PDB file of C-alpha atoms in Angstrom:
ATOM      1  CA  GLN A   1      27.339   7.252  19.202  1.00 41.00           C
ATOM      2  CA  GLY A   2      24.013   8.905  19.977  1.00 42.00           C
ATOM      3  CA  PRO A   3      22.458  11.774  18.069  1.00 44.00           C
ATOM      4  CA  ARG A   4      25.508  14.069  17.953  1.00 48.00           C
ATOM      5  CA  PRO A   5      27.142  12.782  14.714  1.00 54.00           C
ATOM      6  CA  THR A   6      23.803  13.033  12.926  1.00 52.00           C
ATOM      7  CA  PHE A   7      23.273  16.542  14.276  1.00 53.00           C
ATOM      8  CA  ARG A   8      26.761  17.616  13.159  1.00 59.00           C
ATOM      9  CA  ARG A   9      26.156  16.160   9.711  1.00 57.00           C
ATOM     10  CA  GLN A  10      22.822  17.920   9.414  1.00 54.00           C
ATOM     11  CA  ILE A  11      24.419  21.275  10.275  1.00 57.00           C
ATOM     12  CA  GLY A  12      27.603  20.748   8.277  1.00 60.00           C
ATOM     13  CA  GLU A  13      26.417  18.917   5.136  1.00 63.00           C
ATOM     14  CA  GLY A  14      22.722  19.700   4.956  1.00 60.00           C
ATOM     15  CA  LEU A  15      19.488  17.848   5.625  1.00 58.00           C
ATOM     16  CA  ARG A  16      19.512  15.821   2.417  1.00 61.00           C
ATOM     17  CA  PHE A  17      22.589  13.907   3.606  1.00 59.00           C
ATOM     18  CA  VAL A  18      20.858  12.646   6.765  1.00 59.00           C
ATOM     19  CA  ASP A  19      19.201   9.213   6.694  1.00 61.00           C
ATOM     20  CA  PRO A  20      16.258   9.332   9.160  1.00 55.00           C
ATOM     21  CA  MET A  21      16.328   5.545   9.519  1.00 56.00           C
ATOM     22  CA  ASP A  22      19.818   5.842  11.035  1.00 58.00           C
ATOM     23  CA  ALA A  23      18.894   8.829  13.198  1.00 57.00           C
ATOM     24  CA  THR A  24      17.380   6.981  16.126  1.00 52.00           C
ATOM     25  CA  HIS A  25      16.800  10.096  18.222  1.00 55.00           C
ATOM     26  CA  MET A  26      15.094  12.072  15.446  1.00 59.00           C
ATOM     27  CA  SER A  27      11.621  11.871  13.953  1.00 67.00           C
ATOM     28  CA  VAL A  28      11.057   9.321  11.214  1.00 72.00           C
ATOM     29  CA  ASN A  29       8.855  12.030   9.631  1.00 77.00           C
ATOM     30  CA  LEU A  30      11.958  14.124   8.933  1.00 74.00           C
ATOM     31  CA  SER A  31      12.086  13.417   5.186  1.00 77.00           C
ATOM     32  CA  ALA A  32       8.316  13.716   4.663  1.00 83.00           C
ATOM     33  CA  GLY A  33       8.302  16.978   6.597  1.00 82.00           C
ATOM     34  CA  HIS A  34      11.172  18.381   4.520  1.00 81.00           C
ATOM     35  CA  VAL A  35       9.356  17.508   1.262  1.00 84.00           C
ATOM     36  CA  SER A  36       6.112  19.042   2.589  1.00 86.00           C
ATOM     37  CA  ILE A  37       7.813  22.301   3.563  1.00 86.00           C
ATOM     38  CA  HIS A  38       9.724  22.505   0.272  1.00 86.00           C
ATOM     39  CA  ASN A  39       6.543  22.073  -1.787  1.00 87.00           C
ATOM     40  CA  GLY A  40       4.224  24.121   0.419  1.00 88.00           C
ATOM     41  CA  PHE A  41       1.960  21.223   1.440  1.00 88.00           C
ATOM     42  CA  LYS A  42      -0.441  22.404   4.148  1.00 85.00           C
ATOM     43  CA  ALA A  43      -2.559  19.417   5.218  1.00 86.00           C
ATOM     44  CA  PHE A  44      -0.373  16.861   7.034  1.00 84.00           C
ATOM     45  CA  ASN A  45       2.605  14.571   6.593  1.00 85.00           C
ATOM     46  CA  LEU A  46       3.019  11.062   7.926  1.00 85.00           C
ATOM     47  CA  THR A  47       5.549   8.261   7.554  1.00 85.00           C
ATOM     48  CA  CYS A  48       4.585   4.576   7.794  1.00 85.00           C
ATOM     49  CA  THR A  49       7.479   2.248   8.558  1.00 80.00           C
ATOM     50  CA  SER A  50       5.921  -1.216   8.195  1.00 82.00           C
ATOM     51  CA  SER A  51       8.342  -3.460   6.332  1.00 79.00           C
ATOM     52  CA  ILE A  52       6.033  -4.695   3.552  1.00 84.00           C
ATOM     53  CA  THR A  53       2.708  -2.915   3.971  1.00 87.00           C
ATOM     54  CA  GLY A  54       3.998   0.644   4.533  1.00 88.00           C
ATOM     55  CA  GLY A  55       3.248   1.870   0.999  1.00 89.00           C
ATOM     56  CA  MET A  56      -0.229   0.370   1.073  1.00 91.00           C
ATOM     57  CA  GLU A  57      -0.841   2.039   4.446  1.00 91.00           C
ATOM     58  CA  ALA A  58       0.129   5.382   2.890  1.00 91.00           C
ATOM     59  CA  LEU A  59      -2.473   4.911   0.144  1.00 92.00           C
ATOM     60  CA  LEU A  60      -5.108   3.872   2.691  1.00 91.00           C
ATOM     61  CA  ILE A  61      -4.445   6.958   4.838  1.00 91.00           C
ATOM     62  CA  ALA A  62      -4.421   9.244   1.783  1.00 91.00           C
ATOM     63  CA  ARG A  63      -7.863   8.050   0.755  1.00 90.00           C
ATOM     64  CA  GLU A  64      -9.289   8.399   4.253  1.00 89.00           C
ATOM     65  CA  GLN A  65      -7.920  11.927   4.722  1.00 89.00           C
ATOM     66  CA  ILE A  66      -9.346  13.133   1.399  1.00 91.00           C
ATOM     67  CA  GLU A  67     -12.742  11.611   2.169  1.00 89.00           C
ATOM     68  CA  SER A  68     -12.750  13.295   5.580  1.00 89.00           C
ATOM     69  CA  GLY A  69     -11.997  16.698   4.021  1.00 89.00           C
ATOM     70  CA  ARG A  70      -8.664  17.090   5.801  1.00 89.00           C
ATOM     71  CA  ALA A  71      -6.841  17.270   2.468  1.00 89.00           C
ATOM     72  CA  ALA A  72      -7.863  18.058  -1.117  1.00 89.00           C
ATOM     73  CA  MET A  73      -4.981  16.069  -2.592  1.00 90.00           C
ATOM     74  CA  ALA A  74      -2.468  13.577  -1.202  1.00 91.00           C
ATOM     75  CA  VAL A  75       0.897  12.241  -2.319  1.00 92.00           C
ATOM     76  CA  ALA A  76       1.098   8.576  -1.326  1.00 92.00           C
ATOM     77  CA  GLY A  77       4.502   7.037  -1.866  1.00 90.00           C
ATOM     78  CA  ALA A  78       6.921   4.320  -0.857  1.00 89.00           C
ATOM     79  CA  LEU A  79      10.704   4.485  -0.725  1.00 83.00           C
ATOM     80  CA  GLU A  80      13.359   1.926   0.103  1.00 78.00           C
ATOM     81  CA  GLY A  81      17.058   2.669   0.479  1.00 68.00           C
ATOM     82  CA  PRO A  82      19.940   0.443   1.539  1.00 60.00           C
ATOM     83  CA  LEU A  83      19.041  -1.507   4.670  1.00 55.00           C
ATOM     84  CA  PRO A  84      21.832  -1.400   7.272  1.00 55.00           C
ATOM     85  CA  GLY A  85      23.477  -4.775   7.839  1.00 59.00           C
ATOM     86  CA  THR A  86      21.726  -6.627   5.004  1.00 57.00           C
ATOM     87  CA  THR A  87      22.122  -7.182   1.285  1.00 59.00           C
ATOM     88  CA  ARG A  88      18.333  -7.086   0.726  1.00 57.00           C
ATOM     89  CA  ASN A  89      17.410  -3.789  -0.840  1.00 59.00           C
ATOM     90  CA  GLU A  90      14.776  -2.505  -3.260  1.00 65.00           C
ATOM     91  CA  CYS A  91      16.522   0.869  -3.788  1.00 71.00           C
ATOM     92  CA  SER A  92      13.531   2.359  -5.560  1.00 79.00           C
ATOM     93  CA  SER A  93      10.446   4.494  -5.063  1.00 85.00           C
ATOM     94  CA  VAL A  94       6.904   4.955  -6.352  1.00 89.00           C
ATOM     95  CA  VAL A  95       4.437   7.809  -5.856  1.00 90.00           C
ATOM     96  CA  LEU A  96       0.700   8.101  -6.530  1.00 91.00           C
ATOM     97  CA  ILE A  97      -1.301  11.351  -6.570  1.00 90.00           C
ATOM     98  CA  VAL A  98      -4.695  10.791  -4.937  1.00 91.00           C
ATOM     99  CA  GLU A  99      -7.535  13.289  -5.225  1.00 91.00           C
ATOM    100  CA  LYS A 100     -11.236  13.638  -5.925  1.00 89.00           C
ATOM    101  CA  ALA A 101     -12.374  13.514  -9.540  1.00 83.00           C
ATOM    102  CA  GLU A 102     -13.510  17.132  -9.660  1.00 85.00           C
ATOM    103  CA  THR A 103     -10.092  18.333  -8.451  1.00 87.00           C
ATOM    104  CA  ALA A 104      -8.300  16.267 -11.079  1.00 88.00           C
ATOM    105  CA  LYS A 105     -10.557  17.538 -13.860  1.00 87.00           C
ATOM    106  CA  LEU A 106     -10.073  21.176 -12.843  1.00 90.00           C
ATOM    107  CA  ARG A 107      -6.313  20.900 -13.271  1.00 89.00           C
ATOM    108  CA  GLY A 108      -6.615  18.812 -16.458  1.00 90.00           C
ATOM    109  CA  ALA A 109      -5.014  15.718 -14.967  1.00 87.00           C
ATOM    110  CA  ARG A 110      -5.301  12.280 -16.495  1.00 84.00           C
ATOM    111  CA  ILE A 111      -7.478  10.013 -14.353  1.00 83.00           C
ATOM    112  CA  TYR A 112      -6.113   6.474 -14.254  1.00 83.00           C
ATOM    113  CA  GLY A 113      -8.759   4.848 -12.116  1.00 83.00           C
ATOM    114  CA  TYR A 114     -10.710   4.433  -8.922  1.00 82.00           C
ATOM    115  CA  VAL A 115      -9.170   3.882  -5.509  1.00 86.00           C
ATOM    116  CA  GLY A 116     -11.763   1.793  -3.724  1.00 85.00           C
ATOM    117  CA  GLN A 117     -12.002   0.649  -0.123  1.00 83.00           C
ATOM    118  CA  SER A 118      -8.837  -0.319   1.728  1.00 85.00           C
ATOM    119  CA  MET A 119      -8.208  -2.539   4.718  1.00 85.00           C
ATOM    120  CA  LEU A 120      -5.288  -3.210   7.051  1.00 85.00           C
ATOM    121  CA  ASN A 121      -5.564  -6.017   9.564  1.00 86.00           C
ATOM    122  CA  VAL A 122      -3.408  -8.448  11.505  1.00 80.00           C
ATOM    123  CA  TYR A 123      -4.321 -12.126  11.353  1.00 80.00           C
ATOM    124  CA  SER A 124      -3.201 -15.017  13.496  1.00 74.00           C
ATOM    125  CA  VAL A 125      -1.967 -17.482  10.903  1.00 68.00           C
ATOM    126  CA  SER A 126      -0.841 -21.018  11.649  1.00 60.00           C
ATOM    127  CA  LYS A 127       2.204 -22.168   9.702  1.00 52.00           C
ATOM    128  CA  ASP A 128       0.391 -25.459   9.227  1.00 53.00           C
ATOM    129  CA  VAL A 129      -1.936 -25.091   6.226  1.00 51.00           C
ATOM    130  CA  HIS A 130      -4.425 -27.638   7.566  1.00 55.00           C
ATOM    131  CA  LEU A 131      -4.806 -25.830  10.883  1.00 58.00           C
ATOM    132  CA  GLY A 132      -4.756 -22.210   9.704  1.00 68.00           C
ATOM    133  CA  ARG A 133      -6.193 -21.990   6.203  1.00 73.00           C
ATOM    134  CA  GLY A 134      -9.904 -22.672   6.793  1.00 79.00           C
ATOM    135  CA  ARG A 135     -10.372 -20.338   9.753  1.00 83.00           C
ATOM    136  CA  LEU A 136      -8.348 -17.627   8.016  1.00 84.00           C
ATOM    137  CA  ALA A 137     -10.395 -17.922   4.802  1.00 88.00           C
ATOM    138  CA  GLY A 138     -13.637 -17.397   6.721  1.00 89.00           C
ATOM    139  CA  ARG A 139     -12.358 -14.260   8.410  1.00 89.00           C
ATOM    140  CA  LEU A 140     -10.947 -12.923   5.136  1.00 91.00           C
ATOM    141  CA  ALA A 141     -14.274 -13.541   3.376  1.00 93.00           C
ATOM    142  CA  ARG A 142     -16.068 -11.388   5.961  1.00 91.00           C
ATOM    143  CA  ASP A 143     -13.523  -8.595   5.570  1.00 91.00           C
ATOM    144  CA  ILE A 144     -13.374  -8.704   1.763  1.00 92.00           C
ATOM    145  CA  ARG A 145     -17.187  -8.587   1.549  1.00 91.00           C
ATOM    146  CA  GLU A 146     -16.983  -5.085   3.050  1.00 88.00           C
ATOM    147  CA  LEU A 147     -14.152  -4.171   0.687  1.00 89.00           C
ATOM    148  CA  LEU A 148     -15.549  -5.045  -2.755  1.00 90.00           C
ATOM    149  CA  PRO A 149     -18.211  -2.861  -4.397  1.00 87.00           C
ATOM    150  CA  ARG A 150     -21.532  -4.460  -5.207  1.00 84.00           C
ATOM    151  CA  GLY A 151     -21.673  -6.122  -8.602  1.00 85.00           C
ATOM    152  CA  ILE A 152     -18.005  -7.131  -8.727  1.00 88.00           C
ATOM    153  CA  ALA A 153     -17.913 -10.713  -9.996  1.00 89.00           C
ATOM    154  CA  ARG A 154     -14.267 -11.028 -11.071  1.00 89.00           C
ATOM    155  CA  VAL A 155     -11.021  -9.699  -9.634  1.00 89.00           C
ATOM    156  CA  ARG A 156      -7.435  -9.853 -10.737  1.00 88.00           C
ATOM    157  CA  LEU A 157      -5.533 -10.831  -7.602  1.00 89.00           C
ATOM    158  CA  HIS A 158      -2.045  -9.427  -7.030  1.00 89.00           C
ATOM    159  CA  PHE A 159      -0.318 -10.945  -3.998  1.00 88.00           C
ATOM    160  CA  VAL A 160       2.910  -9.418  -2.670  1.00 86.00           C
ATOM    161  CA  HIS A 161       4.560 -10.873   0.413  1.00 82.00           C
ATOM    162  CA  GLY A 162       7.661 -10.749   2.539  1.00 73.00           C
ATOM    163  CA  PRO A 163      10.102 -13.591   3.196  1.00 69.00           C
ATOM    164  CA  THR A 164       7.895 -15.548   5.573  1.00 70.00           C
ATOM    165  CA  ALA A 165       6.580 -19.076   5.868  1.00 67.00           C
ATOM    166  CA  ILE A 166       2.967 -17.902   6.243  1.00 72.00           C
ATOM    167  CA  SER A 167       2.766 -16.375   2.742  1.00 76.00           C
ATOM    168  CA  ALA A 168       1.592 -19.610   1.069  1.00 76.00           C
ATOM    169  CA  VAL A 169      -1.157 -20.015   3.680  1.00 79.00           C
ATOM    170  CA  MET A 170      -2.264 -16.418   3.173  1.00 83.00           C
ATOM    171  CA  MET A 171      -2.374 -16.776  -0.612  1.00 84.00           C
ATOM    172  CA  GLU A 172      -4.476 -19.938  -0.521  1.00 85.00           C
ATOM    173  CA  ALA A 173      -6.787 -18.446   2.118  1.00 88.00           C
ATOM    174  CA  LEU A 174      -7.362 -15.375  -0.078  1.00 90.00           C
ATOM    175  CA  LEU A 175      -8.397 -17.596  -2.998  1.00 90.00           C
ATOM    176  CA  ASP A 176     -10.680 -19.607  -0.684  1.00 92.00           C
ATOM    177  CA  ALA A 177     -12.248 -16.394   0.645  1.00 92.00           C
ATOM    178  CA  LEU A 178     -13.012 -15.115  -2.858  1.00 92.00           C
ATOM    179  CA  SER A 179     -14.521 -18.498  -3.699  1.00 92.00           C
ATOM    180  CA  ILE A 180     -16.759 -18.264  -0.622  1.00 92.00           C
ATOM    181  CA  LEU A 181     -17.940 -14.865  -1.891  1.00 92.00           C
ATOM    182  CA  ASP A 182     -18.583 -16.322  -5.376  1.00 92.00           C
ATOM    183  CA  VAL A 183     -16.011 -13.956  -6.886  1.00 91.00           C
ATOM    184  CA  ARG A 184     -13.792 -15.438  -9.570  1.00 90.00           C
ATOM    185  CA  ALA A 185     -10.096 -14.611  -9.101  1.00 86.00           C
ATOM    186  CA  ALA A 186      -7.516 -14.530 -11.862  1.00 83.00           C
ATOM    187  CA  ILE A 187      -4.077 -14.715 -10.292  1.00 80.00           C
ATOM    188  CA  ALA A 188      -1.930 -11.916 -11.701  1.00 73.00           C
ATOM    189  CA  GLY A 189       1.519 -12.609 -13.068  1.00 60.00           C
ATOM    190  CA  ASP A 190       3.259 -11.009 -10.097  1.00 56.00           C
ATOM    191  CA  ALA A 191       1.416 -13.173  -7.551  1.00 54.00           C
ATOM    192  CA  GLY A 192       3.792 -16.151  -7.035  1.00 48.00           C
ATOM    193  CA  LYS A 193       7.095 -14.360  -7.633  1.00 53.00           C
ATOM    194  CA  GLY A 194       9.810 -14.138  -5.016  1.00 56.00           C
ATOM    195  CA  PRO A 195       9.275 -12.210  -1.789  1.00 63.00           C
ATOM    196  CA  ALA A 196       9.382  -8.423  -1.717  1.00 70.00           C
ATOM    197  CA  ASP A 197      12.306  -6.722  -0.022  1.00 67.00           C
ATOM    198  CA  GLY A 198      10.304  -3.787   1.303  1.00 78.00           C
ATOM    199  CA  CYS A 199       7.276  -1.547   0.986  1.00 84.00           C
ATOM    200  CA  VAL A 200       7.825  -0.375  -2.609  1.00 87.00           C
ATOM    201  CA  ALA A 201       6.671  -3.534  -4.427  1.00 85.00           C
ATOM    202  CA  PRO A 202       3.001  -3.529  -3.225  1.00 87.00           C
ATOM    203  CA  LEU A 203       2.439   0.148  -4.084  1.00 88.00           C
ATOM    204  CA  ASN A 204       4.250  -0.339  -7.395  1.00 87.00           C
ATOM    205  CA  VAL A 205       1.764  -3.128  -8.193  1.00 87.00           C
ATOM    206  CA  CYS A 206      -1.075  -0.675  -7.453  1.00 88.00           C
ATOM    207  CA  ALA A 207       0.432   1.836  -9.873  1.00 86.00           C
ATOM    208  CA  ALA A 208       1.035  -0.797 -12.547  1.00 84.00           C
ATOM    209  CA  SER A 209      -2.536  -2.067 -12.205  1.00 83.00           C
ATOM    210  CA  LEU A 210      -3.932   1.424 -12.800  1.00 82.00           C
ATOM    211  CA  LEU A 211      -1.596   2.062 -15.730  1.00 78.00           C
ATOM    212  CA  ALA A 212      -2.488  -1.251 -17.368  1.00 73.00           C
ATOM    213  CA  SER A 213      -6.208  -0.530 -17.160  1.00 63.00           C
ATOM    214  CA  GLY A 214      -5.878   2.580 -19.339  1.00 53.00           C
ATOM    215  CA  GLU A 215      -8.604   5.149 -19.834  1.00 46.00           C
ATOM    216  CA  GLY A 216     -11.301   2.840 -21.215  1.00 43.00           C
ATOM    217  CA  ALA A 217     -14.629   2.314 -19.520  1.00 44.00           C
ATOM    218  CA  GLY A 218     -13.664  -1.203 -18.513  1.00 54.00           C
ATOM    219  CA  ASP A 219     -15.898  -4.029 -17.374  1.00 62.00           C
ATOM    220  CA  GLU A 220     -18.148  -2.949 -14.506  1.00 67.00           C
ATOM    221  CA  GLU A 221     -17.924  -6.440 -13.003  1.00 76.00           C
ATOM    222  CA  GLU A 222     -14.115  -6.536 -12.893  1.00 83.00           C
ATOM    223  CA  GLY A 223     -11.466  -4.966 -10.693  1.00 85.00           C
ATOM    224  CA  SER A 224      -8.056  -5.533  -9.134  1.00 88.00           C
ATOM    225  CA  LEU A 225      -7.429  -6.678  -5.565  1.00 91.00           C
ATOM    226  CA  ILE A 226      -3.909  -5.994  -4.338  1.00 91.00           C
ATOM    227  CA  ALA A 227      -2.880  -7.902  -1.225  1.00 90.00           C
ATOM    228  CA  ALA A 228       0.349  -7.243   0.681  1.00 88.00           C
ATOM    229  CA  ALA A 229       1.283  -9.652   3.467  1.00 85.00           C
ATOM    230  CA  GLY A 230       3.874  -8.721   6.065  1.00 81.00           C
ATOM    231  CA  PRO A 231       6.067 -11.050   8.108  1.00 77.00           C
ATOM    232  CA  ASP A 232       3.954 -10.946  11.284  1.00 76.00           C
ATOM    233  CA  GLY A 233       0.507 -11.756   9.911  1.00 79.00           C
ATOM    234  CA  GLU A 234      -0.392  -8.223   8.852  1.00 83.00           C
ATOM    235  CA  LEU A 235      -2.324  -7.963   5.586  1.00 87.00           C
ATOM    236  CA  ALA A 236      -3.148  -4.833   3.596  1.00 90.00           C
ATOM    237  CA  LEU A 237      -5.867  -5.084   0.928  1.00 91.00           C
ATOM    238  CA  GLN A 238      -6.685  -2.479  -1.707  1.00 91.00           C
ATOM    239  CA  PHE A 239      -9.413  -2.579  -4.344  1.00 91.00           C
ATOM    240  CA  LEU A 240      -8.662  -0.700  -7.584  1.00 88.00           C
ATOM    241  CA  LYS A 241     -10.680  -0.196 -10.736  1.00 82.00           C
ATOM    242  CA  GLY A 242      -9.335   1.407 -13.896  1.00 70.00           C
ATOM    243  CA  GLY A 243     -11.136   3.700 -16.280  1.00 53.00           C
ATOM    244  CA  CYS A 244     -13.639   5.003 -13.718  1.00 43.00           C
ATOM    245  CA  PRO A 245     -14.781   8.630 -13.638  1.00 36.00           C
ATOM    246  CA  ALA A 246     -13.511   9.143 -10.083  1.00 33.00           C
ATOM    247  CA  THR A 247     -10.194   8.725  -8.334  1.00 36.00           C
ATOM    248  CA  ILE A 248     -11.751   8.424  -4.898  1.00 36.00           C
ATOM    249  CA  GLY A 249     -14.804   6.268  -4.259  1.00 30.00           C
TER     250      GLY A 249
END
């Protein structure tokens, strides 16, 4: 049908009735751009479309852009609507406000925790545990060493994955990598549940982890490591720590 029906609908019914995922000849940033214009956002807007890691990518980019000075505050979110031609659907959304501590304090905002280093990488994972797990664990250990702050001895591991055969290999390799680094990992309750349908679940786990930590000082040796594994070997990692005096570290 091409772009014409979408264009007619946009003109006749309004922008909010257009689904950018169905509008193949229009920018996938359409919705983010509309929200930015409506709210007067002046830094940038960007849409990540990775099936499982998209929300985590948004948080990673938000942190990087604030650190670089390109933005003073960022809205990092994930949204899933009905997927054409499939019954799999999260139909939900989650949003995190990311900013520096001084900005949050000036506007009297509650600070839930510290957004630490992030990482997004693609790994070549064998579906055979015996062939892929050891090599993968070594590479993950090198990457996670750069991710965790010094002094962290224990992490609560949240593992969210898509419907793929490599998820079990990835989970075991993550535990092996933390063992190599002499970091004790407590597997969170959501780590072994069924596969995620989209990008909302990993970012929702980030939000839940910060909410659960509360406003207390917390243990300086503990933190949360959220891992989101996509269907093609991509892995997003995010370190979070609740009760810290800064939202960006």
